[in-house]
PDB file of N, CA and C in Angstrom:
ATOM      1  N   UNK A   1     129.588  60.798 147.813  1.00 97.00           N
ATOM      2  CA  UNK A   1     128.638  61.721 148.410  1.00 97.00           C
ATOM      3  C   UNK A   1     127.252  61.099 148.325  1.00 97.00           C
ATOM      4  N   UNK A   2     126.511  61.370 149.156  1.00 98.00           N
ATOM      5  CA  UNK A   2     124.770  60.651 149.742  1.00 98.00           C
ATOM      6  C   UNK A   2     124.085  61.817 148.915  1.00 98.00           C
ATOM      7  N   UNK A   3     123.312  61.588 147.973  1.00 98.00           N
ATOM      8  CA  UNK A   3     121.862  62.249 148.055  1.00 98.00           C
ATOM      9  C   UNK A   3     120.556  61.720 148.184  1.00 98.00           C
ATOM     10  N   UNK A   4     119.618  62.180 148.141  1.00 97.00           N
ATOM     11  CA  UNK A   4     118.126  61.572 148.209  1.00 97.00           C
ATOM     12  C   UNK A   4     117.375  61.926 147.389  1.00 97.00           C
ATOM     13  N   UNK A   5     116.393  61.262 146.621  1.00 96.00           N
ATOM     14  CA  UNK A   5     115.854  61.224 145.731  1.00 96.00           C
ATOM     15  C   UNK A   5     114.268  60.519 146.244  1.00 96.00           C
ATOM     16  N   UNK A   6     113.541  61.918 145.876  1.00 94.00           N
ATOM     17  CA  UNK A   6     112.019  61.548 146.394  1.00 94.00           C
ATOM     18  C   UNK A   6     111.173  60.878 145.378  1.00 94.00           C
ATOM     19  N   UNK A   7     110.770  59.771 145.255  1.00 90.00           N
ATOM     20  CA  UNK A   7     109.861  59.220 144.503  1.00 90.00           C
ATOM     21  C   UNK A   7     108.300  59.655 144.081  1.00 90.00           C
ATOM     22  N   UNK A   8     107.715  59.689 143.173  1.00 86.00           N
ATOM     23  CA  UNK A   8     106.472  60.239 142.778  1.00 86.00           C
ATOM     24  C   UNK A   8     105.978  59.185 141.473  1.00 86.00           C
ATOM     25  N   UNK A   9     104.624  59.391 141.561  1.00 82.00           N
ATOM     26  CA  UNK A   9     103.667  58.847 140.522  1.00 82.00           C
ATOM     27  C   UNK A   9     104.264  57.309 139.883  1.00 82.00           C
ATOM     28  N   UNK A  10     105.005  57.278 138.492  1.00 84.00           N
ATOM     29  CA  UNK A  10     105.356  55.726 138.481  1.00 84.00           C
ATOM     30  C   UNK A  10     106.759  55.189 138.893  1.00 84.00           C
ATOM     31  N   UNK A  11     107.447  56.211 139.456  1.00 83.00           N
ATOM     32  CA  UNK A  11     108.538  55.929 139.842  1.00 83.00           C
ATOM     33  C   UNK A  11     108.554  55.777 141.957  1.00 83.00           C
ATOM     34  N   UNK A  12     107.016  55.662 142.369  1.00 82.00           N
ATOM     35  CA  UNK A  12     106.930  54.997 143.581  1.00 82.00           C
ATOM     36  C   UNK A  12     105.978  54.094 143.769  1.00 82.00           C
ATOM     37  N   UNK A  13     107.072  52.639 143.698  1.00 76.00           N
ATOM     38  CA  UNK A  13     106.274  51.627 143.422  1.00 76.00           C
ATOM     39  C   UNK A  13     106.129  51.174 145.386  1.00 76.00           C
ATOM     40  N   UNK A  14     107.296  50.781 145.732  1.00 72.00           N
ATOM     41  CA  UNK A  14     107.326  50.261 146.835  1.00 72.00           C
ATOM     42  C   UNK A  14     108.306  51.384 148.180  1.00 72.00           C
ATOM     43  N   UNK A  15     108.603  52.575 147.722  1.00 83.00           N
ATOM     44  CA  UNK A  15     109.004  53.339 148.506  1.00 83.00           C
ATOM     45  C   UNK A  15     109.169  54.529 148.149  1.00 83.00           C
ATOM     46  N   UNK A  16     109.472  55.244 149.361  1.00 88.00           N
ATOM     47  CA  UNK A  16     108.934  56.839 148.837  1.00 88.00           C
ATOM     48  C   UNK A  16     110.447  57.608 148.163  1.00 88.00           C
ATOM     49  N   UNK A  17     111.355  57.056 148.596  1.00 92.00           N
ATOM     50  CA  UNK A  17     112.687  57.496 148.711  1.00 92.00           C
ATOM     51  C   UNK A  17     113.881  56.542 148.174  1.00 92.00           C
ATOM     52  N   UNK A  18     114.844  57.300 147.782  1.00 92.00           N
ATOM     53  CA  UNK A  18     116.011  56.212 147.223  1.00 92.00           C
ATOM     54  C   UNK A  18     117.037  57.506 147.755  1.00 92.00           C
ATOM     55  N   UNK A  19     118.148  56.460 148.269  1.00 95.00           N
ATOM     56  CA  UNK A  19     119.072  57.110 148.851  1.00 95.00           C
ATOM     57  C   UNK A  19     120.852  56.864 147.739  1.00 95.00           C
ATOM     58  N   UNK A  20     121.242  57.673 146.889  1.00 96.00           N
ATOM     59  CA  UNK A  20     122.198  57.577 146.070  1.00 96.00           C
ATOM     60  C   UNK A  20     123.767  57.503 146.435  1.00 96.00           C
ATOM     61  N   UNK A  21     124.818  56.582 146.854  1.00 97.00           N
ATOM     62  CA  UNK A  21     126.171  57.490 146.803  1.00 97.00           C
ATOM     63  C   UNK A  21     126.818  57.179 145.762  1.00 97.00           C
ATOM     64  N   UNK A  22     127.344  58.529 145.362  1.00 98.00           N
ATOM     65  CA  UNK A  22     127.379  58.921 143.888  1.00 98.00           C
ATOM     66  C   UNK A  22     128.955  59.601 144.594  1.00 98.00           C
ATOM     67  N   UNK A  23     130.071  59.593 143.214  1.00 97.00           N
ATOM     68  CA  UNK A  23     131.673  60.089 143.431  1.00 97.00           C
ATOM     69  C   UNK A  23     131.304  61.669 143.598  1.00 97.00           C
ATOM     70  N   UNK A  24     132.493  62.225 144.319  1.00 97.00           N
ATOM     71  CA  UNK A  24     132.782  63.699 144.238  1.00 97.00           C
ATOM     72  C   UNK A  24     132.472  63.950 142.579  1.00 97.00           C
ATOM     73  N   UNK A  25     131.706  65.345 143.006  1.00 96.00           N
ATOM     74  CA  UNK A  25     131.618  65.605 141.341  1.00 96.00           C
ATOM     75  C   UNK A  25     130.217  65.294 140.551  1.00 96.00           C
ATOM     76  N   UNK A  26     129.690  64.473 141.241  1.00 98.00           N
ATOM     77  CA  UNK A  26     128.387  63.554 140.307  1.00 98.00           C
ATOM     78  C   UNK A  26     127.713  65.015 139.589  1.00 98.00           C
ATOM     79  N   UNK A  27     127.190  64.363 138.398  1.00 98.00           N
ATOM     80  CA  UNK A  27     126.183  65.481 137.872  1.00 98.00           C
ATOM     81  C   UNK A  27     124.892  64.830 138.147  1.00 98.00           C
ATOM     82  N   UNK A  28     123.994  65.560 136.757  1.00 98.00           N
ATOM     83  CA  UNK A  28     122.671  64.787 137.265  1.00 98.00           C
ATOM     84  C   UNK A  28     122.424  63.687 136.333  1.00 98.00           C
ATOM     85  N   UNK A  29     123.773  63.837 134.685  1.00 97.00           N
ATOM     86  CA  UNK A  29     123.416  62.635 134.131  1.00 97.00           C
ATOM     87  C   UNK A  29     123.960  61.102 134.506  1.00 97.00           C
ATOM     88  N   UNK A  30     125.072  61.546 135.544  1.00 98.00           N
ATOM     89  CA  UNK A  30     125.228  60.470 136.878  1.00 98.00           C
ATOM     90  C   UNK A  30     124.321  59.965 137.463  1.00 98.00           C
ATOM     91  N   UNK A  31     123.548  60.380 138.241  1.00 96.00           N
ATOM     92  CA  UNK A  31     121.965  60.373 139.157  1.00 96.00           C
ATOM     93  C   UNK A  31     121.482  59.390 138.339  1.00 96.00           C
ATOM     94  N   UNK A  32     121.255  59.711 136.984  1.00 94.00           N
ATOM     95  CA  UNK A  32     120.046  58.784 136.173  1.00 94.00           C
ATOM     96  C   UNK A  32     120.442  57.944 135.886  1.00 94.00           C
ATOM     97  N   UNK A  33     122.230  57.437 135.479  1.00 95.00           N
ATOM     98  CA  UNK A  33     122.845  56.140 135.054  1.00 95.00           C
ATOM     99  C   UNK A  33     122.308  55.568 136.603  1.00 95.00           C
ATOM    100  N   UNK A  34     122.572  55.458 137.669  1.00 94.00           N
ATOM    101  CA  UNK A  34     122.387  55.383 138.852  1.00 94.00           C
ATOM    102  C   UNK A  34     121.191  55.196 138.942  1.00 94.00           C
ATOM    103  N   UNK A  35     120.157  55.770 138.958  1.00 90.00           N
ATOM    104  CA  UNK A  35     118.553  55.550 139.097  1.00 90.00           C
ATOM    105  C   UNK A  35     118.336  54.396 137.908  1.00 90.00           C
ATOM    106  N   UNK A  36     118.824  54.424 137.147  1.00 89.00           N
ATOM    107  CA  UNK A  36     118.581  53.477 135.684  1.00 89.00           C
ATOM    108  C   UNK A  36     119.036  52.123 136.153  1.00 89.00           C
ATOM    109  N   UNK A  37     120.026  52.093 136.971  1.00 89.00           N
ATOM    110  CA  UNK A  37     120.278  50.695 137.124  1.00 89.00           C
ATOM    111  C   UNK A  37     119.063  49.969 138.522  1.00 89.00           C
ATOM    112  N   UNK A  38     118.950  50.934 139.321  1.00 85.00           N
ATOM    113  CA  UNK A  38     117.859  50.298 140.424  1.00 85.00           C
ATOM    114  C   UNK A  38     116.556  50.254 139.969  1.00 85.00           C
ATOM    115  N   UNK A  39     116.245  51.030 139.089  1.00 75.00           N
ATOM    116  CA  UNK A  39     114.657  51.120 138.627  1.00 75.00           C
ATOM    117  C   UNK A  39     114.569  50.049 137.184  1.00 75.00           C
ATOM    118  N   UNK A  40     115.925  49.631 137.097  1.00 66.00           N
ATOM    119  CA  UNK A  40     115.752  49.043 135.804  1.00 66.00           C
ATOM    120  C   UNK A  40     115.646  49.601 134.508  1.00 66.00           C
ATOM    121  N   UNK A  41     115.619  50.412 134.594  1.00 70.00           N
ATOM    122  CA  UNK A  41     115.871  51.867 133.128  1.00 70.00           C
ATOM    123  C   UNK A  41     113.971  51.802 132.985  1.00 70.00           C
ATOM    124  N   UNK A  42     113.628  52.196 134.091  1.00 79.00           N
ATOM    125  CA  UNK A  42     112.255  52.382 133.641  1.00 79.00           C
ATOM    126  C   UNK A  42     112.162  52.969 132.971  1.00 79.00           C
ATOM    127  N   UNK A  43     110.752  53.122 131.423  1.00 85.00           N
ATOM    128  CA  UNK A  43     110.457  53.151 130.389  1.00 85.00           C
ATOM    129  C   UNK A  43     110.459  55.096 130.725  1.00 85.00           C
ATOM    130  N   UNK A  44     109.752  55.757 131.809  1.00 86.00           N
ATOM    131  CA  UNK A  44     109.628  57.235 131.592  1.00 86.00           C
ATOM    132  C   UNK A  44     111.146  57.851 132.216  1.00 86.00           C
ATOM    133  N   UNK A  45     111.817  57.205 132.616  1.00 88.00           N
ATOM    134  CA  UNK A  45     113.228  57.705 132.901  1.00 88.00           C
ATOM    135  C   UNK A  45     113.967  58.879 131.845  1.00 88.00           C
ATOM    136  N   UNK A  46     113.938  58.338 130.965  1.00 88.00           N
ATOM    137  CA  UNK A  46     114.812  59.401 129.761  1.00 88.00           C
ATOM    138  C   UNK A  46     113.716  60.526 129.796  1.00 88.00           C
ATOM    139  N   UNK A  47     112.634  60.852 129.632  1.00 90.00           N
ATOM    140  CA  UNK A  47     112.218  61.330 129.980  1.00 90.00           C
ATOM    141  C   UNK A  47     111.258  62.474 130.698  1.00 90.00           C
ATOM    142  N   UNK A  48     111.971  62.057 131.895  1.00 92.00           N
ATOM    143  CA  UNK A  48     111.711  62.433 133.475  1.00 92.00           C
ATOM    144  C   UNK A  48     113.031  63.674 133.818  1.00 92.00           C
ATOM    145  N   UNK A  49     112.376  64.443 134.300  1.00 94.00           N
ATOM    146  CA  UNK A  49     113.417  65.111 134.941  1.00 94.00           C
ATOM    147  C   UNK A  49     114.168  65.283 136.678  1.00 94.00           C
ATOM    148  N   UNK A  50     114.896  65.898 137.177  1.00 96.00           N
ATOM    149  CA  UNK A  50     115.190  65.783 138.191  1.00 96.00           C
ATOM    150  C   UNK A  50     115.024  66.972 138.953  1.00 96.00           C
ATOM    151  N   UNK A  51     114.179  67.728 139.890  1.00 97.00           N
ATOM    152  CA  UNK A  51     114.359  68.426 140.863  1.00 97.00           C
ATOM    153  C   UNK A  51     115.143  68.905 141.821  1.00 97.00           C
ATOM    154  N   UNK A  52     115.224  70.200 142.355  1.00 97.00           N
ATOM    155  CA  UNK A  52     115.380  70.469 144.025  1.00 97.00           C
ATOM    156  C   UNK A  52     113.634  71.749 143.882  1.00 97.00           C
ATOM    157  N   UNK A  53     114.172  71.766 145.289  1.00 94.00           N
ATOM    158  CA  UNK A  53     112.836  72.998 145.777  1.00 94.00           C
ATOM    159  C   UNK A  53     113.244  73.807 145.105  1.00 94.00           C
ATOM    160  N   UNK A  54     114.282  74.662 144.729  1.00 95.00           N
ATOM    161  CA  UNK A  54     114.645  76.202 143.869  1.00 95.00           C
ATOM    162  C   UNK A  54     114.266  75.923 142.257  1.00 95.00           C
ATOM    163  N   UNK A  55     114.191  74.194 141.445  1.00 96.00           N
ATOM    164  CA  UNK A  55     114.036  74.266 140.290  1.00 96.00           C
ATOM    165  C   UNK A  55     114.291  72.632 139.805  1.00 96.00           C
ATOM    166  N   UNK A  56     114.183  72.953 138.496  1.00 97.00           N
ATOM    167  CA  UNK A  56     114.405  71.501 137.724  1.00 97.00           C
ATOM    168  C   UNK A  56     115.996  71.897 137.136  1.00 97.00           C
ATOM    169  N   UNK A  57     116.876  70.627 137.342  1.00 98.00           N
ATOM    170  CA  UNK A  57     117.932  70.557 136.940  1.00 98.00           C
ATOM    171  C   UNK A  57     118.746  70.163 135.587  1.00 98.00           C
ATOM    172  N   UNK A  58     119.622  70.619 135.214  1.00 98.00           N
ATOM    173  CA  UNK A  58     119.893  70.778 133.762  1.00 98.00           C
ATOM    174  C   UNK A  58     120.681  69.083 133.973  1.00 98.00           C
ATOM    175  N   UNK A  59     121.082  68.329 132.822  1.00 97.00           N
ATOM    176  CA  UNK A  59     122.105  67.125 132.907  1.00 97.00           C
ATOM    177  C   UNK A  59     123.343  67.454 133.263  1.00 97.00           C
ATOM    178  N   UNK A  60     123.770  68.547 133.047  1.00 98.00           N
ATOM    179  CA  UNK A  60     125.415  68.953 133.202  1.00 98.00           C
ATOM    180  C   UNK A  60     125.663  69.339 134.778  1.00 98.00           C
ATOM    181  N   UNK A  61     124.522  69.977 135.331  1.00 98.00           N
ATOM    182  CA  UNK A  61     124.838  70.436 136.866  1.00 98.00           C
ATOM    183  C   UNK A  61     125.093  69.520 137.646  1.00 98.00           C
ATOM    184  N   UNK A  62     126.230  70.111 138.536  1.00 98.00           N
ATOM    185  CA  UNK A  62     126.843  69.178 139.555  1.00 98.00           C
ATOM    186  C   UNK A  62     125.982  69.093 141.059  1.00 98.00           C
ATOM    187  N   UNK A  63     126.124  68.047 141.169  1.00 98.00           N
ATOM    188  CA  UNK A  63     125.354  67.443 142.850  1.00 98.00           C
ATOM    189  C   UNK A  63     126.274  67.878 143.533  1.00 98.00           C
ATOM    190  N   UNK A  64     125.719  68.271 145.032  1.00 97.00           N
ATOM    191  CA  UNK A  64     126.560  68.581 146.567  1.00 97.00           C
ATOM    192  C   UNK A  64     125.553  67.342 147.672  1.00 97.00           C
ATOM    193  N   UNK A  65     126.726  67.323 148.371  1.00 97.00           N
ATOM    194  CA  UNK A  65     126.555  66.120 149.233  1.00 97.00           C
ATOM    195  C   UNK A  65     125.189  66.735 149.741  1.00 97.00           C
ATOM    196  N   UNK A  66     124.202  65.856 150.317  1.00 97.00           N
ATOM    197  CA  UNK A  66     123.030  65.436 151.190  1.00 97.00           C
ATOM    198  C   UNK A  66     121.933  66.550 150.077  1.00 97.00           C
ATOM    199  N   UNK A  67     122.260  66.664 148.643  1.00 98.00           N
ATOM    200  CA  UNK A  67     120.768  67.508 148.000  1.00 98.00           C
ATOM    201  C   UNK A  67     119.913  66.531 148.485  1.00 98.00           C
ATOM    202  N   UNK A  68     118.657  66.737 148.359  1.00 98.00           N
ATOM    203  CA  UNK A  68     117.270  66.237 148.084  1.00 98.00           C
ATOM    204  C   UNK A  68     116.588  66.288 146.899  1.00 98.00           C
ATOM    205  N   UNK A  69     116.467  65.391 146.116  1.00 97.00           N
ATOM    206  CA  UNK A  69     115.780  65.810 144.746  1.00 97.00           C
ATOM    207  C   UNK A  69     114.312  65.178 144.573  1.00 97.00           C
ATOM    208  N   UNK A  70     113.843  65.475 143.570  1.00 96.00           N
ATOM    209  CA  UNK A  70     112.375  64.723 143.005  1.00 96.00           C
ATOM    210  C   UNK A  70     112.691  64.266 141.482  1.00 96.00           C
ATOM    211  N   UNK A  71     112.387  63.285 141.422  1.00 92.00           N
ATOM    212  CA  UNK A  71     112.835  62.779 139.637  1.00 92.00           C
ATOM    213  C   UNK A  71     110.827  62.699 139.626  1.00 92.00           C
ATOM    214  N   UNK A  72     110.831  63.940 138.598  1.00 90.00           N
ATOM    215  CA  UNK A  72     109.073  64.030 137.777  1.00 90.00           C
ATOM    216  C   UNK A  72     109.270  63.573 136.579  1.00 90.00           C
ATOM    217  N   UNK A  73     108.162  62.938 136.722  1.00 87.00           N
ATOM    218  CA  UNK A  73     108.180  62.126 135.588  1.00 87.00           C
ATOM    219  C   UNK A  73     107.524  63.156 134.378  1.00 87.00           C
ATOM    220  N   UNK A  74     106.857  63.011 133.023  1.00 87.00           N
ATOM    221  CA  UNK A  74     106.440  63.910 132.154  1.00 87.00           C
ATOM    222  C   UNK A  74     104.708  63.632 132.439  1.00 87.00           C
ATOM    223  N   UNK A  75     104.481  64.441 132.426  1.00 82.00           N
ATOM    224  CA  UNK A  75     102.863  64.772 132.579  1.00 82.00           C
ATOM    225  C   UNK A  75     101.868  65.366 131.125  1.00 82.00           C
ATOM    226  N   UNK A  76     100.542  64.507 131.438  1.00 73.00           N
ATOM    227  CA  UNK A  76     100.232  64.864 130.069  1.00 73.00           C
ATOM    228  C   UNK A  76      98.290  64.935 130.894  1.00 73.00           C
ATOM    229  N   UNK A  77      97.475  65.173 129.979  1.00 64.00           N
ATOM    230  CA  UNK A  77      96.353  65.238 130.343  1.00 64.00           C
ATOM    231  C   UNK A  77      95.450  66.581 129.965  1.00 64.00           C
ATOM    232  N   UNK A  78      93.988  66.310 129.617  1.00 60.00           N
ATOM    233  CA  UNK A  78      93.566  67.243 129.028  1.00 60.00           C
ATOM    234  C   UNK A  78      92.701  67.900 130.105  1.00 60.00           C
TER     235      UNK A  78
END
């Protein structure tokens, strides 16, 4: 199954988007083994969490073909 994954802050270096196919079933701690190997296990990955528009997603929830997500990274600032 295809999902998409919108890039933000240090996780868009050279594009806005990463396109995933991931097995029937994927969760979201799938997604990140997956994002971990193309990004190189960037340092805010662990983390970072993963999005849709309705919310931020738990590790155990399962993906459906064509979601759209946002992986946010952790935010800090006074």
């Amino acid at each position: 199954m295809l999902v998409r994954v919108h890039l933000y802050g240090p996780f868009r270096s050279t594009v806005a988007e990463r396109s995933f196919d991931l097995p029937d079933g994927a969760r979201v701690s799938d997604l990140r083994a997956a994002f971990a190997r193309v990004e190189m296990n960037h340092p805010l990955l662990a983390r970072s969490r993963f999005a849709t528009e309705e919310g931020v997603l738990q590790e155990n929830e399962r993906l459906a073909s064509g979601m759209i997500l946002a992986v946010i990274a952790p935010v800090s600032g006074g």
